[in-house]
Every structure is written in structure tokens, then in C-alpha cells.
CSV table of C-alpha atoms in Angstrom, one decimal:
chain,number,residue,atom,x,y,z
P,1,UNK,CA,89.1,-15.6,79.4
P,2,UNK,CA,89.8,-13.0,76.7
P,3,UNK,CA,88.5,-15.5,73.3
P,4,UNK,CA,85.6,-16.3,75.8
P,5,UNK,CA,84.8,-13.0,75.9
P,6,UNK,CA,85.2,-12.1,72.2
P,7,UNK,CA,83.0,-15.3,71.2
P,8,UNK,CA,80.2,-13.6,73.9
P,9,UNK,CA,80.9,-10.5,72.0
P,10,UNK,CA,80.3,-12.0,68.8
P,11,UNK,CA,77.6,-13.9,69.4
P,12,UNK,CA,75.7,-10.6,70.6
P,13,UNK,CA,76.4,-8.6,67.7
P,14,UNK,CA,75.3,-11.5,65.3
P,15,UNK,CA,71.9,-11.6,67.5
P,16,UNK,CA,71.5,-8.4,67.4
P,17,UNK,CA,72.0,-7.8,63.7
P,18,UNK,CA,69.3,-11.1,63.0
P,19,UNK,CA,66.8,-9.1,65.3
P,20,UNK,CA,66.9,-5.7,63.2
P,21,UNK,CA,66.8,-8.0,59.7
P,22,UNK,CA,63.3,-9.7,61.1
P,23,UNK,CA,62.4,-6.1,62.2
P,24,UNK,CA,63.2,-5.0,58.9
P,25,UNK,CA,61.5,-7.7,57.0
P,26,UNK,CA,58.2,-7.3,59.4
P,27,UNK,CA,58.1,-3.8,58.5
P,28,UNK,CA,58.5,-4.2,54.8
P,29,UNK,CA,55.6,-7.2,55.2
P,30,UNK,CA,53.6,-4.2,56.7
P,31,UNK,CA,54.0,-1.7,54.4
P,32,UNK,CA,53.4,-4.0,51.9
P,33,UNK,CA,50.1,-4.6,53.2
P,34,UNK,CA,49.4,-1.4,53.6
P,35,UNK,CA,50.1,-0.3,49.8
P,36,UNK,CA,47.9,-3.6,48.9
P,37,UNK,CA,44.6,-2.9,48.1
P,38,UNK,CA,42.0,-5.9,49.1
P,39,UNK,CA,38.5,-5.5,47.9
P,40,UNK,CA,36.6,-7.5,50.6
P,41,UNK,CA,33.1,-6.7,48.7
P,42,UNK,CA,31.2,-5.4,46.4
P,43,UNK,CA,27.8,-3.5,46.7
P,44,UNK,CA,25.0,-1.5,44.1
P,45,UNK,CA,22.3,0.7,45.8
P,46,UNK,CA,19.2,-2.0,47.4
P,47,UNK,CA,16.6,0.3,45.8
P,48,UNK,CA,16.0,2.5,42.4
P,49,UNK,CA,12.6,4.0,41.6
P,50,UNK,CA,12.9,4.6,37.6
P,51,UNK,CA,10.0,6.0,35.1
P,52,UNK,CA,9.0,4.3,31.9
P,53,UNK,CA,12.2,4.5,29.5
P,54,UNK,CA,14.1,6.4,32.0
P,55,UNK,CA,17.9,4.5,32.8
P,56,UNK,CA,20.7,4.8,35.2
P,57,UNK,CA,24.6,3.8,35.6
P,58,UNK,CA,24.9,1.4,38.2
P,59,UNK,CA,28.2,2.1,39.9
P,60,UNK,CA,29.7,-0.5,42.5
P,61,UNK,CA,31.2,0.4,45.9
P,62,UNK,CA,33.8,-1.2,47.5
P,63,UNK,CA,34.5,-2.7,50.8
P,64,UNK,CA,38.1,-1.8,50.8
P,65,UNK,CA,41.6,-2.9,53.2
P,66,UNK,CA,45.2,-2.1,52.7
P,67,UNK,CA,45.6,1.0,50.2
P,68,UNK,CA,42.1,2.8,49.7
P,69,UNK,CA,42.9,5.6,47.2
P,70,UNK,CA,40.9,6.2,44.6
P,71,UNK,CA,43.7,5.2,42.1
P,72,UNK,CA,44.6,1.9,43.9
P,73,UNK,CA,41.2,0.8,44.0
P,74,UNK,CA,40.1,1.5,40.5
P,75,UNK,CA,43.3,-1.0,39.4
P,76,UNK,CA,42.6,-3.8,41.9
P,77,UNK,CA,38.4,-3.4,40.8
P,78,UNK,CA,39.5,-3.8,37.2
P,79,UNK,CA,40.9,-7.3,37.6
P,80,UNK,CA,37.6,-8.4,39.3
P,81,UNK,CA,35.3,-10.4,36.9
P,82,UNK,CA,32.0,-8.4,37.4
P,83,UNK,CA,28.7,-9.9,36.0
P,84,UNK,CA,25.7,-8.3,35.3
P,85,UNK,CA,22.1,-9.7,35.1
P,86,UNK,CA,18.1,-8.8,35.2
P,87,UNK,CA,15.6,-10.9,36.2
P,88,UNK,CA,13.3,-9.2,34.2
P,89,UNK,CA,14.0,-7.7,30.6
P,90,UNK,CA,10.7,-7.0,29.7
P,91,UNK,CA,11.1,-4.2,32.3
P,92,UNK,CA,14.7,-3.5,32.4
P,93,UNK,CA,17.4,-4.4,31.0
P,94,UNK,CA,21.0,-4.1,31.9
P,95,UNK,CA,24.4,-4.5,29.8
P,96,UNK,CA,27.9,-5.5,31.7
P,97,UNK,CA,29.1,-2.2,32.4
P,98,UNK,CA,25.7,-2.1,34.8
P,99,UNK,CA,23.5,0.5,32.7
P,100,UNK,CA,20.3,-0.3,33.4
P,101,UNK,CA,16.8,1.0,30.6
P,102,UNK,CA,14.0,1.1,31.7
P,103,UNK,CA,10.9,-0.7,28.8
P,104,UNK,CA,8.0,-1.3,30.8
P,105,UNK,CA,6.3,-1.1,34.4
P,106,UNK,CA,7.0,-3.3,36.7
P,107,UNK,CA,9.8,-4.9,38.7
P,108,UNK,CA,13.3,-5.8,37.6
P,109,UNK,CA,16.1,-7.2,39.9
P,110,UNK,CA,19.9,-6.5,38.7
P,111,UNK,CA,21.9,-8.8,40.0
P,112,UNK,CA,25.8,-7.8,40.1
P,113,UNK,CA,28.0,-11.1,40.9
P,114,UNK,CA,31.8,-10.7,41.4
P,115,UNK,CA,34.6,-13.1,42.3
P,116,UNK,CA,36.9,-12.2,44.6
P,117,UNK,CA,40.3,-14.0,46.1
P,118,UNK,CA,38.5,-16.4,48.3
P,119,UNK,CA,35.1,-15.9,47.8
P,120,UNK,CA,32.0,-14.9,45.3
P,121,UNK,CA,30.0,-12.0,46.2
P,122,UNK,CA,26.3,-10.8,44.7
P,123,UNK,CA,24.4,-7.5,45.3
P,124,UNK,CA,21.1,-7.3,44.5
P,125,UNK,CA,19.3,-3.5,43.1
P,126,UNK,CA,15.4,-3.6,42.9
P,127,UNK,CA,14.3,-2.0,40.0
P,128,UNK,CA,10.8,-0.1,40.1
P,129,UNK,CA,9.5,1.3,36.9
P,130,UNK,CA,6.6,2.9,37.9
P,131,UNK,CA,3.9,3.4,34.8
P,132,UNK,CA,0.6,5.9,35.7
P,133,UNK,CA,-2.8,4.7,35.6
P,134,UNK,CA,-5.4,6.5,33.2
P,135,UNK,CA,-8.8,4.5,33.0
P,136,UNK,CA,-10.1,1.2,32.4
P,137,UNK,CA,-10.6,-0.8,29.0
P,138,UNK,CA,-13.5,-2.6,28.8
P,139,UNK,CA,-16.1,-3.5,25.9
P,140,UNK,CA,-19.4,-1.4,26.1
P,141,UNK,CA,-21.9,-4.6,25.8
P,142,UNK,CA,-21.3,-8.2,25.6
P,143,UNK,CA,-23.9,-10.5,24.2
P,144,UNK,CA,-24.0,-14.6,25.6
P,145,UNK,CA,-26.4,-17.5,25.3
P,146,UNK,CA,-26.6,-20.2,27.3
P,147,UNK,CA,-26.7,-22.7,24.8
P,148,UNK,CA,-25.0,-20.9,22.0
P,149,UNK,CA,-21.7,-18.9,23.6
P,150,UNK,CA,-22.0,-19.0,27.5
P,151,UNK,CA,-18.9,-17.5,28.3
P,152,UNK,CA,-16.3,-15.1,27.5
P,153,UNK,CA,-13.6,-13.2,28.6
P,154,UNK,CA,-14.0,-9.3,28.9
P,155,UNK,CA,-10.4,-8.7,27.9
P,156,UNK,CA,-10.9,-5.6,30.4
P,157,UNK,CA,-7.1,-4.2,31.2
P,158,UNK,CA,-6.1,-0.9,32.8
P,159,UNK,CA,-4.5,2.1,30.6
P,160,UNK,CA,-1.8,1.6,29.7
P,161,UNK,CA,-1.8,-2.0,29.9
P,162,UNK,CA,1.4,-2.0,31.9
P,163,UNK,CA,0.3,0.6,34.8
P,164,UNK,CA,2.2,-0.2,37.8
P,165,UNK,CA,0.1,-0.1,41.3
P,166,UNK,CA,-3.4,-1.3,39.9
P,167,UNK,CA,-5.4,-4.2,39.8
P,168,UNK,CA,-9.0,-4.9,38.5
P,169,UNK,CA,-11.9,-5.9,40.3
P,170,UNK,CA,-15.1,-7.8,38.9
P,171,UNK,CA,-18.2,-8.4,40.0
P,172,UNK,CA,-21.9,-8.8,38.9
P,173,UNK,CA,-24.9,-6.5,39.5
P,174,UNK,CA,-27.2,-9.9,39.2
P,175,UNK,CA,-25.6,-13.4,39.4
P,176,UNK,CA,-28.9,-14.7,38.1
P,177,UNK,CA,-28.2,-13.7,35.0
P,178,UNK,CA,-24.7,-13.5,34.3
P,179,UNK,CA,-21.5,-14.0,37.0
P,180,UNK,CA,-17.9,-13.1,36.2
P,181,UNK,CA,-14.8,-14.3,38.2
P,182,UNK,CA,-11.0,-12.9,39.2
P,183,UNK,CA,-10.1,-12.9,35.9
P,184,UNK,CA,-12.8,-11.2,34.3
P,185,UNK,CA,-14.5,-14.4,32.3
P,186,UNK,CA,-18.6,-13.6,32.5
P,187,UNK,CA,-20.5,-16.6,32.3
P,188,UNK,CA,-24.5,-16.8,31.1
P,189,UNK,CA,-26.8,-17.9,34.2
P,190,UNK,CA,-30.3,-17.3,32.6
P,191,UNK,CA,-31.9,-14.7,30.2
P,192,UNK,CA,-31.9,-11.2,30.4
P,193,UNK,CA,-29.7,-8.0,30.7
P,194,UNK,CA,-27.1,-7.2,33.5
P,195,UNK,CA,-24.5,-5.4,34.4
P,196,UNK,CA,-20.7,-6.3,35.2
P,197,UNK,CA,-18.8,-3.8,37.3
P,198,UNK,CA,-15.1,-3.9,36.8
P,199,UNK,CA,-13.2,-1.5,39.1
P,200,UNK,CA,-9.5,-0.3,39.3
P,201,UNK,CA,-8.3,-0.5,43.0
P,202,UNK,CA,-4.8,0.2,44.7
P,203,UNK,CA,-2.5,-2.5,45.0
P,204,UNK,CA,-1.5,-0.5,48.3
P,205,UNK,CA,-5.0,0.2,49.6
P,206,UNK,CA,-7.7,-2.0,47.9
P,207,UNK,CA,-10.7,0.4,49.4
P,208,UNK,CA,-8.8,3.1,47.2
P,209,UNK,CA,-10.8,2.8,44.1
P,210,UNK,CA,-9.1,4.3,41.5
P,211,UNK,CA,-12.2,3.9,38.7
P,212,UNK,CA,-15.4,2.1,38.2
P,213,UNK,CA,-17.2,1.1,35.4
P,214,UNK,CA,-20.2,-1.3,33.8
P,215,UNK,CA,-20.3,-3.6,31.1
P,216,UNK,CA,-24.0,-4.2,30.0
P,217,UNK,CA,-24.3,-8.3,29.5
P,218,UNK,CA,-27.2,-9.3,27.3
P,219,UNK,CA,-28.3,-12.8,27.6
P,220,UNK,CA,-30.2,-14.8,25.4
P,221,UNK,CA,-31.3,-18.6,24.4
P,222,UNK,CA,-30.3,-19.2,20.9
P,223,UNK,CA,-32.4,-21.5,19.1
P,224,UNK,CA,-31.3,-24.7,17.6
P,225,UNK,CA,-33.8,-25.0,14.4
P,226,UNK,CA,-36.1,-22.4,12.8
P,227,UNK,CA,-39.2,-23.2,11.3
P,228,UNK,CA,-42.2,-21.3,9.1
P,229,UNK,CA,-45.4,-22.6,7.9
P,230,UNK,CA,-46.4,-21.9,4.4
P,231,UNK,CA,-48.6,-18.7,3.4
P,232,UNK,CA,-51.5,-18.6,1.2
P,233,UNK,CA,-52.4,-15.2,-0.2
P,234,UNK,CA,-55.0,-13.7,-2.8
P,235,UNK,CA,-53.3,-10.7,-5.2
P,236,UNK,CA,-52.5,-7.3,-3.6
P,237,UNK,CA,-53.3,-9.2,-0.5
P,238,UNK,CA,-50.4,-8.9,2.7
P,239,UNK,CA,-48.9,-11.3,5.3
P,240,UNK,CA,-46.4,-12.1,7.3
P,241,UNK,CA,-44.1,-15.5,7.5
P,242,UNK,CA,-44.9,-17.4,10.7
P,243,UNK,CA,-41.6,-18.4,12.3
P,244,UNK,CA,-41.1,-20.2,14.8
P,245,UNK,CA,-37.8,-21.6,16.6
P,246,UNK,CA,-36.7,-24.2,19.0
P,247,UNK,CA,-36.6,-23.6,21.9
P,248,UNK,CA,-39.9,-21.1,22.1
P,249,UNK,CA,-38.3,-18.9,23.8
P,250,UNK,CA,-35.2,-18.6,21.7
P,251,UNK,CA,-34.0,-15.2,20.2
P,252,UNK,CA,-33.1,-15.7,16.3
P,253,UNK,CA,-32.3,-12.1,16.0
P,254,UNK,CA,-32.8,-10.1,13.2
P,255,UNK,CA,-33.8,-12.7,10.1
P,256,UNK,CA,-33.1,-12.5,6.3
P,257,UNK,CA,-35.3,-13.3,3.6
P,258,UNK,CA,-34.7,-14.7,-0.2
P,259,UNK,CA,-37.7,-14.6,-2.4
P,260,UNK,CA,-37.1,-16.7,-5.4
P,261,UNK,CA,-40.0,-15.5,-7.7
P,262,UNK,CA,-40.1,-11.4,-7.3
P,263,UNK,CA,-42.8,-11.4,-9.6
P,264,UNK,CA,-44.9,-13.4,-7.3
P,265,UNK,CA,-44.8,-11.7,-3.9
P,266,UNK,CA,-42.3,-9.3,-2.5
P,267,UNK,CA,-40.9,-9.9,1.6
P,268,UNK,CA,-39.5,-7.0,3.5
P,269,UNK,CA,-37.0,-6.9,6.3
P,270,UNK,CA,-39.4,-8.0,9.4
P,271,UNK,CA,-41.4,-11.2,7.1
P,272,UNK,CA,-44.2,-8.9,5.8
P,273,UNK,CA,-45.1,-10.3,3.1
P,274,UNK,CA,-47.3,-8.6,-0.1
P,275,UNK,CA,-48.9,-10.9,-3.0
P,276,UNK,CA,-48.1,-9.3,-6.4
P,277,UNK,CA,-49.7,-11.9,-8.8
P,278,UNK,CA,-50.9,-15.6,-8.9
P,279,UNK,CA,-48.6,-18.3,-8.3
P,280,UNK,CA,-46.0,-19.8,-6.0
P,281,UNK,CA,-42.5,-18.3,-5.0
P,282,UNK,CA,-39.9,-20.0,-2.4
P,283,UNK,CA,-38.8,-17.9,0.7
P,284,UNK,CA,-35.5,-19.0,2.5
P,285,UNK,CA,-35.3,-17.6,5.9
P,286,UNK,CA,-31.9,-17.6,7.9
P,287,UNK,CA,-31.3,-16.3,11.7
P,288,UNK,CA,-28.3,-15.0,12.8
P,289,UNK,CA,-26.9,-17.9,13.8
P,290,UNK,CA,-26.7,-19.9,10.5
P,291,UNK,CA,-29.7,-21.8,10.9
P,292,UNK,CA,-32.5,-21.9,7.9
P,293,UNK,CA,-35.5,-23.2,6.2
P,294,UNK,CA,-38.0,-22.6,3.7
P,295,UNK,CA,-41.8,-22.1,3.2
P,296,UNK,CA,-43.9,-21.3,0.0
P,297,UNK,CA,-46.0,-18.2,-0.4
P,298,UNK,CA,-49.0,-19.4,-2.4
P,299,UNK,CA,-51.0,-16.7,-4.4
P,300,UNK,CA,-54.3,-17.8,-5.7
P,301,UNK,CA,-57.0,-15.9,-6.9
């Protein structure tokens, strides 16, 4: 009875002291884990409003378990591999420490990617560089033919040319002579003169209208051949060069003259012509447009 009860006895204390060792080790296991610091995430701010060439340190936060002080999490975040991107450098840029510059207006998205134990986290900081409108660029007067140059584009922009919230507008005071589309390309319908309005409206609120202004489109048939009858003239007698183009109804524009005997008869700018003395001089006549041909002033007496 007595070794029964000493081998009860014995058994007991063994079981006992195997219960405070897995009491022990769970409570080492838990203050392990609670001196562990597990970074669960990372995040940047969702939003940054930034002016031209301004620039910012993007810092990350952590989503943090186990041992959050300061110390504890700067050492686990330093073994993270953290990646840095933009989606647009032409309007910011940002290096792998995550400071972002600011070039241009526009939008930028920085993209920070990290991998942690089991997984692979992204946060994602819209970048807004916001630029300020001024006016509109546009040419004073373009000039088309229908048959000649029929279209071009205004190369209208807003000022600067990277203003942030603006868009242009186009439209024509008389489609019958000229029409412009989204893009600003004015194209020659028929002759005459009209106007192209371009306007700068909010990107927020398109009846805001920001500015307005009108391009003066001049159009015109440019003739395909020139032609001028000859001119017969008695000394000290004056004239002027018949021209004539195809079609009738073309515009040559301002023409040029070459007189190849001087000492025969004089031209001035408009074709008038003035007989000095008898014989027969040449005249080349060109238009604007390259085209040319040549007549004979005759002086008899």
C-alpha cells in the first residue's frame, strides 16, 4: 500500500511539474509575440494637391501587431523592400525614398508596393498639380483656299500650355464659309471672311467660360494659271497689264512685275504701265502663289 502510494505521489508531482513547463513555454510564446512587431500593411495618403514645382516626402504608415513602438517598427519597416513608382513623370516624379517634384500640371499616380511575409501590398497617392489659367493663344487671321490650302490647324492652346482645369471650345460664326472641329482644324467651305470662336471653359462647369475669343478666317480661290494679253503703247503713253487667272474668280494676290528693257517702258507695283520710247520690252508677271507668264509691251510711234 505504502510504494502504491509513493508511485501516486510521484506520478502527481511529475504532472504537475509538465503542467507549469507548458505554462511556462505558452507564456514565453506570448511574450514573444508581444515583443514581435508584424507589419500587416502599408499605406501613403489617397490624395495630395501640389503647385507647379512644389514637392513633398511621402511617408508610409503602418498597420502594425505585436510590439508597436516607434523603435520596434522603424527596424521591422527597414527590412521591407519598398518600391516606388509614377505613372506619370512628366508631372511628377518620385525617387525610392518616396519624394515626390512636382514638373508640370496635371495628374500623377505614386504607386508604393511592398512585400510583406505572406503577401504583397500597394498604396496608391493621387498626385494633382494644379497650373492657373491666364488667356487663350490663338493666331489673329488665318488665310485658306479651297483649292490651294483648305485646311489647317489653329494650334490655339491655353496659357500656359499645361493649365490644369481648362479645355478649349471651337466653333464657327458661318459654316458656309469656313467650319472648325474638336480639335481646332478650320476647314475652307466657300469664299469669304469669318470668324472662328475658340473659348476656354471649366473642366468642372463647361457653362463657366473662362475666356472667349475670334480668329478672323479669310477664304479665297487660288487660281491655277495666270494669263496677260500683250500691250501696245505710243511714247509717254500709260497702261495697264490685263491679267487674268483661272478660275475668274480666283485671288492672285498682290503680283510682281520684271521689265526686261527699262529703257522701253517702266511697270509699277499694281501693272500700270508708262511707254518711255519705241520698241518692245518683256514683262514677267508672278502671283503669290508661284504661278507666271509673260506678255510684251509694244511701243510704236
Amino acid at each position: 500500500m505504502s510504494g502504491r502510494s509513493n508511485l501516486s505521489r510521484s506520478t502527481y508531482i511529475a504532472l504537475v511539474i509538465t503542467a507549469a513547463v507548458l505554462v511556462l513555454a505558452m507564456m514565453a510564446g506570448i511574450i514573444a509575440l508581444a515583443l514581435r512587431t508584424t507589419i500587416n500593411d502599408v499605406s501613403i495618403p489617397s490624395v495630395i494637391n501640389l503647385e507647379k514645382g512644389g514637392q513633398i516626402q511621402l511617408t508610409p504608415e503602418y498597420d502594425v501587431t505585436g510590439n508597436k513602438n516607434e523603435d520596434a517598427v522603424a527596424k521591422a519597416a527597414e527590412k521591407l523592400n519598398l518600391r516606388w513608382e509614377s505613372s506619370n513623370e512628366e508631372v511628377a516624379t518620385v525617387d525610392q525614398n518616396g519624394f515626390v517634384r512636382s514638373f508640370s500640371g496635371g495628374d500623377a499616380y505614386i504607386t508604393l508596393s511592398a512585400d510583406l511575409s505572406s503577401k504583397q501590398v500597394k498604396s496608391i497617392c493621387h498626385i494633382y498639380v494644379n497650373v492657373a489659367f491666364e488667356e487663350i493663344y490663338a493666331p489673329d487671321v488665318v488665310e485658306l483656299s479651297i483649292n490651294y490650302m483648305p485646311s489647317i490647324n489653329l494650334g490655339a492652346h491655353p496659357v500656359p500650355e499645361d493649365s490644369t482645369g481648362v479645355r478649349l471650345e471651337y466653333s464657327s460664326a458661318n459654316p458656309g464659309v469656313a467650319t472648325v472641329d474638336a480639335n481646332g482644324t478650320v476647314t475652307a467651305t466657300g469664299d469669304g471672311i469669318c470668324s472662328i470662336i475658340v473659348s476656354a471653359v471649366s473642366r468642372q462647369d463647361p457653362s463657366d467660360v473662362l475666356e472667349k475669343i475670334q480668329v478672323r478666317v479669310m477664304v479665297t480661290t487660288v487660281p491655277s494659271s495666270i494669263q496677260a494679253e500683250n500691250l501696245i503703247l505710243h511714247p509717254g503713253e500709260q497702261g495697264r497689264i490685263p491679267v487674268s487667272s483661272e478660275p475668274e474668280n480666283a485671288d492672285t494676290g498682290d503680283l510682281t512685275y520684271i521689265v526686261s528693257n527699262q529703257s522701253v517702258c517702266s511697270v509699277d507695283n499694281s501693272g500700270n504701265v508708262t511707254a518711255i520710247s519705241i520698241g518692245t520690252s518683256t514683262v514677267i508677271i508672278s502671283d503669290r502663289y508661284g504661278h507666271t507668264c509673260s506678255m510684251q509691251v509694244i511701243v510704236t510711234d
